[in-house]
Amino acid sequence: MTADIWMILAFAGLLIAGVPVAFSLALSGAVGIVLGLSPDMLATLGTNTYNSIAKYPLIAIPLFILTGLIFERAGVALRLVRFAQALIGPRHGGLALVAVLVCMIMGGMSGSGPADAAAVAMVMLPSMTKAGYPKPFSATLIAASASTAILIPPSVALILYSIVVPGVDLRALFAAGLFPGVLAGLALLVPAMIVAKRYGWEGTPAEGAETLTVKGTFREALPALFAPVLILGGLRSGLFTPTEAAVVAVAYGAIVGLFLTRELTLRDVWELLGEAAIISGVVMLIIALAGIFAWAGTMLGTFRHLAEWIISLTDNGVLLLILVMLAVLVAGMLLDAISIYLIMMPILIPVMQHFEWNPVWFGILLAMNIAIGQFTPPVAVNLMVTTEVAKIRLEHTIGWALLFVVAMGCALALVAIFPSIALWLPTVLGYNV
């Protein structure tokens, strides 16, 4: 067997053995270097890991992670939920609508699905349970809705995609993700409303429920609602770059928490800095060690060979796109978004170029697919968060998860068939697509 096959088999074997993704990438890359190049080339490991993370746009990732943590601790989710409840009022499926809307708005602040799932689940699950919603349904709906954070800007996954795929404008990606993200949320909302009406969940105010006014709750939620406007408006106006937008978001979140909601203290900020550093460290470790795998695969021609094999499967671009989407969906059930981009994009970039797929549109399709994987067992990182909050087993949510997978799959199909859903906004805004 050739060295590149040994490298792929080593990676698969390490993953099956339970070795973390980051170390599986590094070790299998080292196997490829030793067997296909020369043991002396192991001296490049340090350079490859450094070069992988020494990229200016990557600064935005830990900052947006910190933004999400700050807004979560500042009580933003609760204020958004109260405003949405006052706006919608008691009706069948009303709380389901609130959960989806709040997840989408929170996604416009942090770009992290698990963080949004945790924040919204803590606030929404008790009231949804009291209104008659089964916990497995509520947990799954919140997990699925929080996955739209990977699409709605600012998205950590799209930041990484813009780095991995050369020549892609991050601003165009952010703009392209907005309408597909909203479409995905609406796709989840339709079956949720139908099921809620069928089983008679909610519909009348709970006994002793607090009366909420739109005016009062809007005033409380206004700082939270302004956050996405500030971030996206600043990007559109050219006032700051995507990386600078992350700095602005952190500063704004701190101001909101410390001086407006006053639920954040300086001690909390210090703790959140440490928490964000730990999460960011894990992300950066994956990116750094993936550099070894990427360099080895490039030098050995592994990615080129795999791309040529994929292209040789069929001359039909539509059929191949479907196969690629299915492969990414399966990967999304097992791996996180960052690992998927780092592992698969070196293979998929030549395929994308061969069939002349628009890189911005293709990036959004990948993000939608990965979003589906975030609430699809067996791994389902978002679902793990919400089931932990709900104190239920993951297996209890499988039926509801399949329903929402089909729903978001329909949204994915629409974006695939009509690329203008993703490309219209960045084109109108004048970005390079």
Short mmCIF file of C-alpha atoms in Angstrom, two decimals:
data_model
loop_
_atom_site.label_atom_id
_atom_site.label_comp_id
_atom_site.label_asym_id
_atom_site.label_seq_id
_atom_site.Cartn_x
_atom_site.Cartn_y
_atom_site.Cartn_z
CA MET A 1 0.00 0.00 0.00
CA THR A 2 1.11 3.55 -0.68
CA ALA A 3 2.00 6.04 2.06
CA ASP A 4 -1.12 8.14 1.56
CA ILE A 5 -3.36 5.08 2.02
CA TRP A 6 -1.46 4.24 5.20
CA MET A 7 -2.03 7.82 6.38
CA ILE A 8 -5.80 7.63 5.79
CA LEU A 9 -6.03 4.19 7.43
CA ALA A 10 -4.04 5.46 10.41
CA PHE A 11 -6.39 8.42 10.79
CA ALA A 12 -9.50 6.21 10.59
CA GLY A 13 -8.01 3.68 13.01
CA LEU A 14 -7.07 6.33 15.57
CA LEU A 15 -10.56 7.84 15.44
CA ILE A 16 -12.17 4.41 15.91
CA ALA A 17 -9.81 3.78 18.84
CA GLY A 18 -11.15 6.93 20.50
CA VAL A 19 -8.11 9.17 20.05
CA PRO A 20 -9.18 12.87 19.94
CA VAL A 21 -9.51 14.32 16.45
CA ALA A 22 -6.63 16.78 16.87
CA PHE A 23 -4.12 14.08 17.85
CA SER A 24 -5.49 11.65 15.23
CA LEU A 25 -4.76 14.25 12.55
CA ALA A 26 -1.25 14.92 13.85
CA LEU A 27 -0.25 11.28 14.32
CA SER A 28 -1.63 10.11 10.98
CA GLY A 29 0.11 13.04 9.29
CA ALA A 30 3.37 11.95 10.92
CA VAL A 31 2.78 8.39 9.65
CA GLY A 32 2.39 9.74 6.12
CA ILE A 33 5.57 11.81 6.42
CA VAL A 34 7.68 8.91 7.74
CA LEU A 35 6.43 6.35 5.19
CA GLY A 36 6.11 8.58 2.13
CA LEU A 37 8.72 11.30 2.53
CA SER A 38 11.53 10.95 5.05
CA PRO A 39 11.81 10.77 8.83
CA ASP A 40 13.98 13.88 8.56
CA MET A 41 10.88 15.79 7.40
CA LEU A 42 9.43 15.41 10.89
CA ALA A 43 11.46 18.51 11.62
CA THR A 44 8.75 20.48 9.82
CA LEU A 45 6.10 19.62 12.45
CA GLY A 46 6.71 22.75 14.48
CA THR A 47 6.62 25.01 11.43
CA ASN A 48 3.43 23.41 10.11
CA THR A 49 1.56 23.73 13.39
CA TYR A 50 2.60 27.39 13.73
CA ASN A 51 1.71 28.29 10.14
CA SER A 52 -1.75 26.76 10.58
CA ILE A 53 -2.78 29.23 13.28
CA ALA A 54 -0.62 32.24 12.39
CA LYS A 55 -3.45 33.80 10.39
CA TYR A 56 -5.00 37.16 11.21
CA PRO A 57 -8.68 36.20 10.60
CA LEU A 58 -8.41 33.41 13.20
CA ILE A 59 -8.26 36.07 15.92
CA ALA A 60 -12.02 36.46 15.43
CA ILE A 61 -12.77 32.91 16.61
CA PRO A 62 -11.80 33.25 20.32
CA LEU A 63 -13.33 36.73 20.39
CA PHE A 64 -16.71 35.56 19.09
CA ILE A 65 -16.57 32.64 21.53
CA LEU A 66 -16.03 35.17 24.32
CA THR A 67 -18.91 37.28 22.94
CA GLY A 68 -21.29 34.34 23.18
CA LEU A 69 -20.24 33.58 26.76
CA ILE A 70 -20.65 37.22 27.82
CA PHE A 71 -24.13 37.57 26.32
CA GLU A 72 -25.17 34.25 27.88
CA ARG A 73 -24.04 35.37 31.35
CA ALA A 74 -25.50 38.89 30.90
CA GLY A 75 -29.08 37.59 30.89
CA VAL A 76 -29.68 38.43 27.24
CA ALA A 77 -31.47 35.15 26.44
CA LEU A 78 -34.05 35.72 29.19
CA ARG A 79 -34.85 39.24 27.96
CA LEU A 80 -35.19 38.05 24.38
CA VAL A 81 -37.52 35.25 25.46
CA ARG A 82 -39.73 37.64 27.45
CA PHE A 83 -39.97 40.05 24.51
CA ALA A 84 -40.81 37.26 22.05
CA GLN A 85 -43.43 35.86 24.42
CA ALA A 86 -45.07 39.28 24.78
CA LEU A 87 -45.00 39.74 21.01
CA ILE A 88 -46.50 36.36 20.14
CA GLY A 89 -48.83 35.81 23.08
CA PRO A 90 -50.38 32.49 24.18
CA ARG A 91 -51.27 30.26 21.22
CA HIS A 92 -50.65 26.72 20.06
CA GLY A 93 -46.95 26.48 19.30
CA GLY A 94 -46.26 29.97 20.65
CA LEU A 95 -43.35 28.91 22.85
CA ALA A 96 -41.93 26.82 20.02
CA LEU A 97 -41.94 29.95 17.86
CA VAL A 98 -40.25 31.88 20.68
CA ALA A 99 -37.54 29.22 21.03
CA VAL A 100 -36.72 29.28 17.31
CA LEU A 101 -36.66 33.09 17.08
CA VAL A 102 -34.49 33.52 20.17
CA CYS A 103 -32.01 30.88 18.97
CA MET A 104 -31.70 32.68 15.64
CA ILE A 105 -31.14 36.07 17.29
CA MET A 106 -28.60 34.58 19.71
CA GLY A 107 -26.85 33.04 16.72
CA GLY A 108 -26.39 36.56 15.39
CA MET A 109 -24.31 37.38 18.46
CA SER A 110 -21.99 34.44 19.07
CA GLY A 111 -21.92 32.18 15.99
CA SER A 112 -21.73 29.11 18.25
CA GLY A 113 -24.51 26.51 18.26
CA PRO A 114 -23.69 24.77 21.58
CA ALA A 115 -23.45 28.10 23.44
CA ASP A 116 -26.82 29.24 22.08
CA ALA A 117 -28.39 25.86 22.83
CA ALA A 118 -27.26 26.06 26.46
CA ALA A 119 -28.42 29.66 26.97
CA VAL A 120 -31.86 29.21 25.40
CA ALA A 121 -32.48 25.77 26.94
CA MET A 122 -31.85 27.10 30.45
CA VAL A 123 -34.54 29.75 29.94
CA MET A 124 -37.06 28.01 27.67
CA LEU A 125 -37.23 24.41 28.89
CA PRO A 126 -38.99 25.09 32.22
CA SER A 127 -41.72 27.23 30.65
CA MET A 128 -42.20 24.84 27.70
CA THR A 129 -42.51 21.89 30.06
CA LYS A 130 -45.07 23.78 32.17
CA ALA A 131 -47.06 24.54 29.00
CA GLY A 132 -47.32 20.82 28.15
CA TYR A 133 -44.46 20.33 25.70
CA PRO A 134 -42.65 16.99 26.18
CA LYS A 135 -39.04 17.48 27.22
CA PRO A 136 -37.63 15.42 24.31
CA PHE A 137 -39.49 17.63 21.81
CA SER A 138 -38.39 20.88 23.48
CA ALA A 139 -34.77 19.79 23.81
CA THR A 140 -34.60 18.70 20.17
CA LEU A 141 -36.28 21.85 18.85
CA ILE A 142 -33.88 24.11 20.75
CA ALA A 143 -30.87 22.04 19.64
CA ALA A 144 -32.01 22.18 15.99
CA SER A 145 -32.77 25.91 16.16
CA ALA A 146 -29.40 26.67 17.77
CA SER A 147 -27.69 24.96 14.84
CA THR A 148 -28.69 27.93 12.65
CA ALA A 149 -25.90 29.83 14.45
CA ILE A 150 -23.48 28.18 12.02
CA LEU A 151 -25.27 30.04 9.19
CA ILE A 152 -26.42 33.35 10.64
CA PRO A 153 -23.50 35.77 10.84
CA PRO A 154 -21.16 36.00 12.63
CA SER A 155 -20.37 32.30 12.21
CA VAL A 156 -17.20 30.72 13.56
CA ALA A 157 -17.45 27.94 10.95
CA LEU A 158 -17.73 30.40 8.05
CA ILE A 159 -14.69 32.28 9.36
CA LEU A 160 -12.69 29.06 9.13
CA TYR A 161 -14.11 28.26 5.67
CA SER A 162 -12.92 31.65 4.39
CA ILE A 163 -9.41 30.79 5.59
CA VAL A 164 -9.34 27.24 4.21
CA VAL A 165 -10.74 28.21 0.78
CA PRO A 166 -8.50 30.82 -0.88
CA GLY A 167 -10.08 33.90 -2.42
CA VAL A 168 -13.41 33.76 -0.58
CA ASP A 169 -14.63 37.05 0.90
CA LEU A 170 -15.75 36.51 4.50
CA ARG A 171 -18.21 39.42 4.23
CA ALA A 172 -19.82 37.68 1.26
CA LEU A 173 -20.07 34.45 3.27
CA PHE A 174 -21.68 36.27 6.21
CA ALA A 175 -24.23 37.91 3.91
CA ALA A 176 -24.87 34.65 2.05
CA GLY A 177 -25.62 32.79 5.27
CA LEU A 178 -28.37 35.14 6.43
CA PHE A 179 -31.32 34.08 4.24
CA PRO A 180 -30.48 30.32 4.33
CA GLY A 181 -30.25 30.64 8.13
CA VAL A 182 -33.68 32.25 8.30
CA LEU A 183 -35.03 29.65 5.86
CA ALA A 184 -33.65 26.84 8.05
CA GLY A 185 -35.36 28.38 11.09
CA LEU A 186 -38.68 28.62 9.25
CA ALA A 187 -38.30 25.03 8.07
CA LEU A 188 -37.99 23.90 11.69
CA LEU A 189 -40.90 26.06 12.77
CA VAL A 190 -43.45 24.56 10.35
CA PRO A 191 -43.46 20.99 11.75
CA ALA A 192 -43.11 22.35 15.31
CA MET A 193 -46.28 24.45 14.93
CA ILE A 194 -48.19 21.59 13.26
CA VAL A 195 -47.24 19.11 15.99
CA ALA A 196 -48.04 21.62 18.77
CA LYS A 197 -51.49 22.28 17.31
CA ARG A 198 -52.18 18.58 16.77
CA TYR A 199 -51.40 17.64 20.37
CA GLY A 200 -52.90 20.80 21.85
CA TRP A 201 -49.76 22.01 23.53
CA GLU A 202 -50.10 25.48 25.01
CA GLY A 203 -52.82 27.77 23.61
CA THR A 204 -53.99 29.35 26.87
CA PRO A 205 -52.03 31.29 29.48
CA ALA A 206 -50.72 29.13 32.30
CA GLU A 207 -52.34 29.69 35.66
CA GLY A 208 -50.52 32.45 37.50
CA ALA A 209 -48.53 33.34 34.38
CA GLU A 210 -46.95 36.79 34.36
CA THR A 211 -48.54 39.32 32.01
CA LEU A 212 -45.89 40.69 29.69
CA THR A 213 -46.24 43.91 27.72
CA VAL A 214 -44.58 44.40 24.35
CA LYS A 215 -43.41 47.91 25.24
CA GLY A 216 -41.79 46.94 28.54
CA THR A 217 -40.11 43.77 27.28
CA PHE A 218 -38.92 45.50 24.09
CA ARG A 219 -37.15 48.13 26.19
CA GLU A 220 -35.40 45.36 28.14
CA ALA A 221 -34.48 43.39 24.99
CA LEU A 222 -33.34 46.39 22.93
CA PRO A 223 -29.63 46.13 23.84
CA ALA A 224 -29.65 42.46 22.78
CA LEU A 225 -31.55 43.18 19.56
CA PHE A 226 -29.07 45.92 18.68
CA ALA A 227 -26.05 43.58 18.84
CA PRO A 228 -26.55 41.90 15.42
CA VAL A 229 -27.36 45.31 13.92
CA LEU A 230 -24.09 46.72 15.27
CA ILE A 231 -22.00 43.79 14.00
CA LEU A 232 -23.56 43.45 10.55
CA GLY A 233 -24.06 47.19 10.09
CA GLY A 234 -20.41 47.86 10.87
CA LEU A 235 -19.30 45.21 8.40
CA ARG A 236 -21.57 46.53 5.65
CA SER A 237 -20.52 50.15 6.16
CA GLY A 238 -16.86 49.23 6.13
CA LEU A 239 -16.43 50.71 9.60
CA PHE A 240 -14.55 47.61 10.70
CA THR A 241 -13.31 44.28 9.34
CA PRO A 242 -14.77 40.91 10.46
CA THR A 243 -11.91 40.50 12.94
CA GLU A 244 -12.43 44.01 14.29
CA ALA A 245 -16.16 43.26 14.48
CA ALA A 246 -15.35 40.50 16.97
CA VAL A 247 -13.54 43.02 19.18
CA VAL A 248 -16.49 45.42 18.96
CA ALA A 249 -18.89 42.59 19.85
CA VAL A 250 -16.90 41.70 22.98
CA ALA A 251 -16.75 45.33 24.09
CA TYR A 252 -20.46 45.86 23.45
CA GLY A 253 -21.39 42.66 25.29
CA ALA A 254 -19.31 43.72 28.29
CA ILE A 255 -20.99 47.15 28.36
CA VAL A 256 -24.45 45.56 28.16
CA GLY A 257 -23.72 43.08 30.93
CA LEU A 258 -21.88 45.46 33.28
CA PHE A 259 -23.93 48.65 32.92
CA LEU A 260 -27.30 47.87 31.28
CA THR A 261 -28.50 44.47 32.53
CA ARG A 262 -26.06 44.64 35.47
CA GLU A 263 -26.00 40.84 35.66
CA LEU A 264 -22.30 40.76 34.88
CA THR A 265 -19.52 41.63 37.33
CA LEU A 266 -15.81 42.19 36.77
CA ARG A 267 -15.23 38.85 38.50
CA ASP A 268 -17.57 37.21 35.97
CA VAL A 269 -15.65 38.83 33.11
CA TRP A 270 -12.40 37.40 34.47
CA GLU A 271 -13.95 33.92 34.74
CA LEU A 272 -15.38 34.17 31.21
CA LEU A 273 -11.97 35.13 29.85
CA GLY A 274 -10.59 31.90 31.29
CA GLU A 275 -13.52 29.85 29.97
CA ALA A 276 -13.19 31.38 26.50
CA ALA A 277 -9.44 30.69 26.57
CA ILE A 278 -10.05 27.00 27.31
CA ILE A 279 -12.64 26.60 24.54
CA SER A 280 -10.51 28.58 22.08
CA GLY A 281 -7.48 26.52 23.03
CA VAL A 282 -9.26 23.33 22.03
CA VAL A 283 -10.32 24.87 18.71
CA MET A 284 -6.85 26.23 17.96
CA LEU A 285 -5.23 22.93 18.90
CA ILE A 286 -7.36 21.15 16.29
CA ILE A 287 -6.48 23.77 13.66
CA ALA A 288 -2.76 23.66 14.54
CA LEU A 289 -2.39 19.87 14.49
CA ALA A 290 -4.53 19.59 11.37
CA GLY A 291 -1.75 21.55 9.67
CA ILE A 292 0.50 18.47 9.92
CA PHE A 293 -2.13 16.30 8.24
CA ALA A 294 -2.79 18.94 5.56
CA TRP A 295 0.91 19.39 4.76
CA ALA A 296 1.54 15.64 4.57
CA GLY A 297 -1.54 15.10 2.41
CA THR A 298 -0.47 17.87 0.04
CA MET A 299 3.13 16.67 -0.28
CA LEU A 300 2.05 13.04 -0.81
CA GLY A 301 -0.68 14.01 -3.28
CA THR A 302 -3.31 12.30 -1.10
CA PHE A 303 -5.90 15.04 -1.49
CA ARG A 304 -5.33 15.24 -5.25
CA HIS A 305 -5.74 11.48 -5.62
CA LEU A 306 -8.97 11.48 -3.58
CA ALA A 307 -10.35 14.44 -5.53
CA GLU A 308 -9.57 12.72 -8.83
CA TRP A 309 -11.29 9.57 -7.60
CA ILE A 310 -14.39 11.52 -6.57
CA ILE A 311 -14.52 13.32 -9.94
CA SER A 312 -14.17 9.98 -11.76
CA LEU A 313 -17.31 8.63 -10.06
CA THR A 314 -19.62 10.55 -12.39
CA ASP A 315 -19.67 13.40 -14.89
CA ASN A 316 -23.02 14.53 -13.51
CA GLY A 317 -22.36 17.51 -11.25
CA VAL A 318 -25.79 17.31 -9.62
CA LEU A 319 -25.38 13.66 -8.69
CA LEU A 320 -21.90 14.28 -7.34
CA LEU A 321 -23.14 17.24 -5.29
CA ILE A 322 -25.75 14.96 -3.72
CA LEU A 323 -23.06 12.38 -2.89
CA VAL A 324 -20.83 15.06 -1.37
CA MET A 325 -23.72 16.42 0.71
CA LEU A 326 -24.53 12.93 2.02
CA ALA A 327 -20.86 12.38 2.93
CA VAL A 328 -20.72 15.72 4.78
CA LEU A 329 -23.99 14.89 6.57
CA VAL A 330 -22.53 11.63 7.86
CA ALA A 331 -19.35 13.43 8.90
CA GLY A 332 -21.48 16.05 10.67
CA MET A 333 -23.05 13.32 12.79
CA LEU A 334 -19.63 12.28 14.07
CA LEU A 335 -17.32 15.31 13.98
CA ASP A 336 -17.48 19.02 14.81
CA ALA A 337 -17.64 21.69 12.09
CA ILE A 338 -14.01 22.77 12.43
CA SER A 339 -12.68 19.22 12.01
CA ILE A 340 -14.92 18.63 8.98
CA TYR A 341 -13.66 21.74 7.21
CA LEU A 342 -10.01 20.96 7.94
CA ILE A 343 -10.29 17.31 6.87
CA MET A 344 -12.61 17.54 3.87
CA MET A 345 -11.94 20.90 2.22
CA PRO A 346 -8.49 19.98 0.81
CA ILE A 347 -10.30 17.14 -0.99
CA LEU A 348 -13.41 19.09 -1.99
CA ILE A 349 -11.73 22.25 -3.30
CA PRO A 350 -10.49 20.54 -6.52
CA VAL A 351 -13.93 18.95 -6.95
CA MET A 352 -15.60 22.33 -6.49
CA GLN A 353 -13.26 23.91 -9.05
CA HIS A 354 -13.74 21.08 -11.55
CA PHE A 355 -17.53 21.45 -11.59
CA GLU A 356 -17.29 25.27 -11.26
CA TRP A 357 -19.48 25.42 -8.17
CA ASN A 358 -19.65 28.88 -6.65
CA PRO A 359 -17.40 28.73 -3.53
CA VAL A 360 -19.68 31.02 -1.48
CA TRP A 361 -22.80 28.99 -2.32
CA PHE A 362 -20.94 25.72 -1.74
CA GLY A 363 -19.72 26.96 1.64
CA ILE A 364 -23.28 27.72 2.72
CA LEU A 365 -24.44 24.26 1.60
CA LEU A 366 -21.66 22.68 3.68
CA ALA A 367 -22.60 24.83 6.67
CA MET A 368 -26.29 23.81 6.40
CA ASN A 369 -25.25 20.17 6.24
CA ILE A 370 -23.00 20.51 9.26
CA ALA A 371 -25.83 22.32 11.09
CA ILE A 372 -28.05 19.26 10.56
CA GLY A 373 -25.30 17.08 12.00
CA GLN A 374 -25.21 19.19 15.18
CA PHE A 375 -28.59 17.78 16.28
CA THR A 376 -28.43 14.35 14.64
CA PRO A 377 -27.35 11.41 16.84
CA PRO A 378 -25.02 9.67 17.64
CA VAL A 379 -22.80 12.67 18.51
CA ALA A 380 -25.14 15.69 18.07
CA VAL A 381 -23.22 18.25 20.13
CA ASN A 382 -26.17 20.68 20.42
CA LEU A 383 -28.52 17.89 21.43
CA MET A 384 -26.08 16.69 24.08
CA VAL A 385 -26.20 20.17 25.63
CA THR A 386 -30.02 20.47 25.66
CA THR A 387 -30.65 16.91 26.87
CA GLU A 388 -28.23 17.55 29.74
CA VAL A 389 -30.18 20.68 30.68
CA ALA A 390 -33.49 18.80 30.36
CA LYS A 391 -32.14 15.81 32.33
CA ILE A 392 -33.25 13.28 29.71
CA ARG A 393 -31.43 10.61 27.69
CA LEU A 394 -30.30 11.31 24.14
CA GLU A 395 -32.15 8.23 22.83
CA HIS A 396 -35.51 9.78 23.77
CA THR A 397 -35.02 12.54 21.19
CA ILE A 398 -34.26 10.42 18.12
CA GLY A 399 -37.80 10.49 16.68
CA TRP A 400 -38.09 14.28 16.98
CA ALA A 401 -34.54 14.71 15.66
CA LEU A 402 -35.43 12.81 12.48
CA LEU A 403 -38.47 15.06 11.95
CA PHE A 404 -36.33 18.20 12.14
CA VAL A 405 -33.58 16.62 10.00
CA VAL A 406 -36.15 16.17 7.22
CA ALA A 407 -37.39 19.74 7.71
CA MET A 408 -33.94 21.33 7.52
CA GLY A 409 -33.04 18.95 4.70
CA CYS A 410 -35.85 20.52 2.67
CA ALA A 411 -34.35 23.97 3.32
CA LEU A 412 -30.95 22.65 2.22
CA ALA A 413 -32.50 21.28 -0.98
CA LEU A 414 -34.07 24.67 -1.75
CA VAL A 415 -30.73 26.46 -1.38
CA ALA A 416 -29.06 23.82 -3.57
CA ILE A 417 -31.71 24.14 -6.30
CA PHE A 418 -31.97 27.94 -6.08
CA PRO A 419 -28.46 29.33 -5.37
CA SER A 420 -29.82 32.88 -5.47
CA ILE A 421 -31.29 32.30 -1.99
CA ALA A 422 -27.70 32.48 -0.72
CA LEU A 423 -26.07 34.64 -3.39
CA TRP A 424 -28.65 37.41 -3.87
CA LEU A 425 -27.80 39.42 -0.73
CA PRO A 426 -23.98 39.44 -1.11
CA THR A 427 -24.43 40.34 -4.80
CA VAL A 428 -26.71 43.27 -3.96
CA LEU A 429 -24.29 44.44 -1.26
CA GLY A 430 -21.50 44.44 -3.83
CA TYR A 431 -19.34 41.70 -2.33
CA ASN A 432 -17.20 39.40 -4.45
CA VAL A 433 -19.13 36.15 -5.06
#
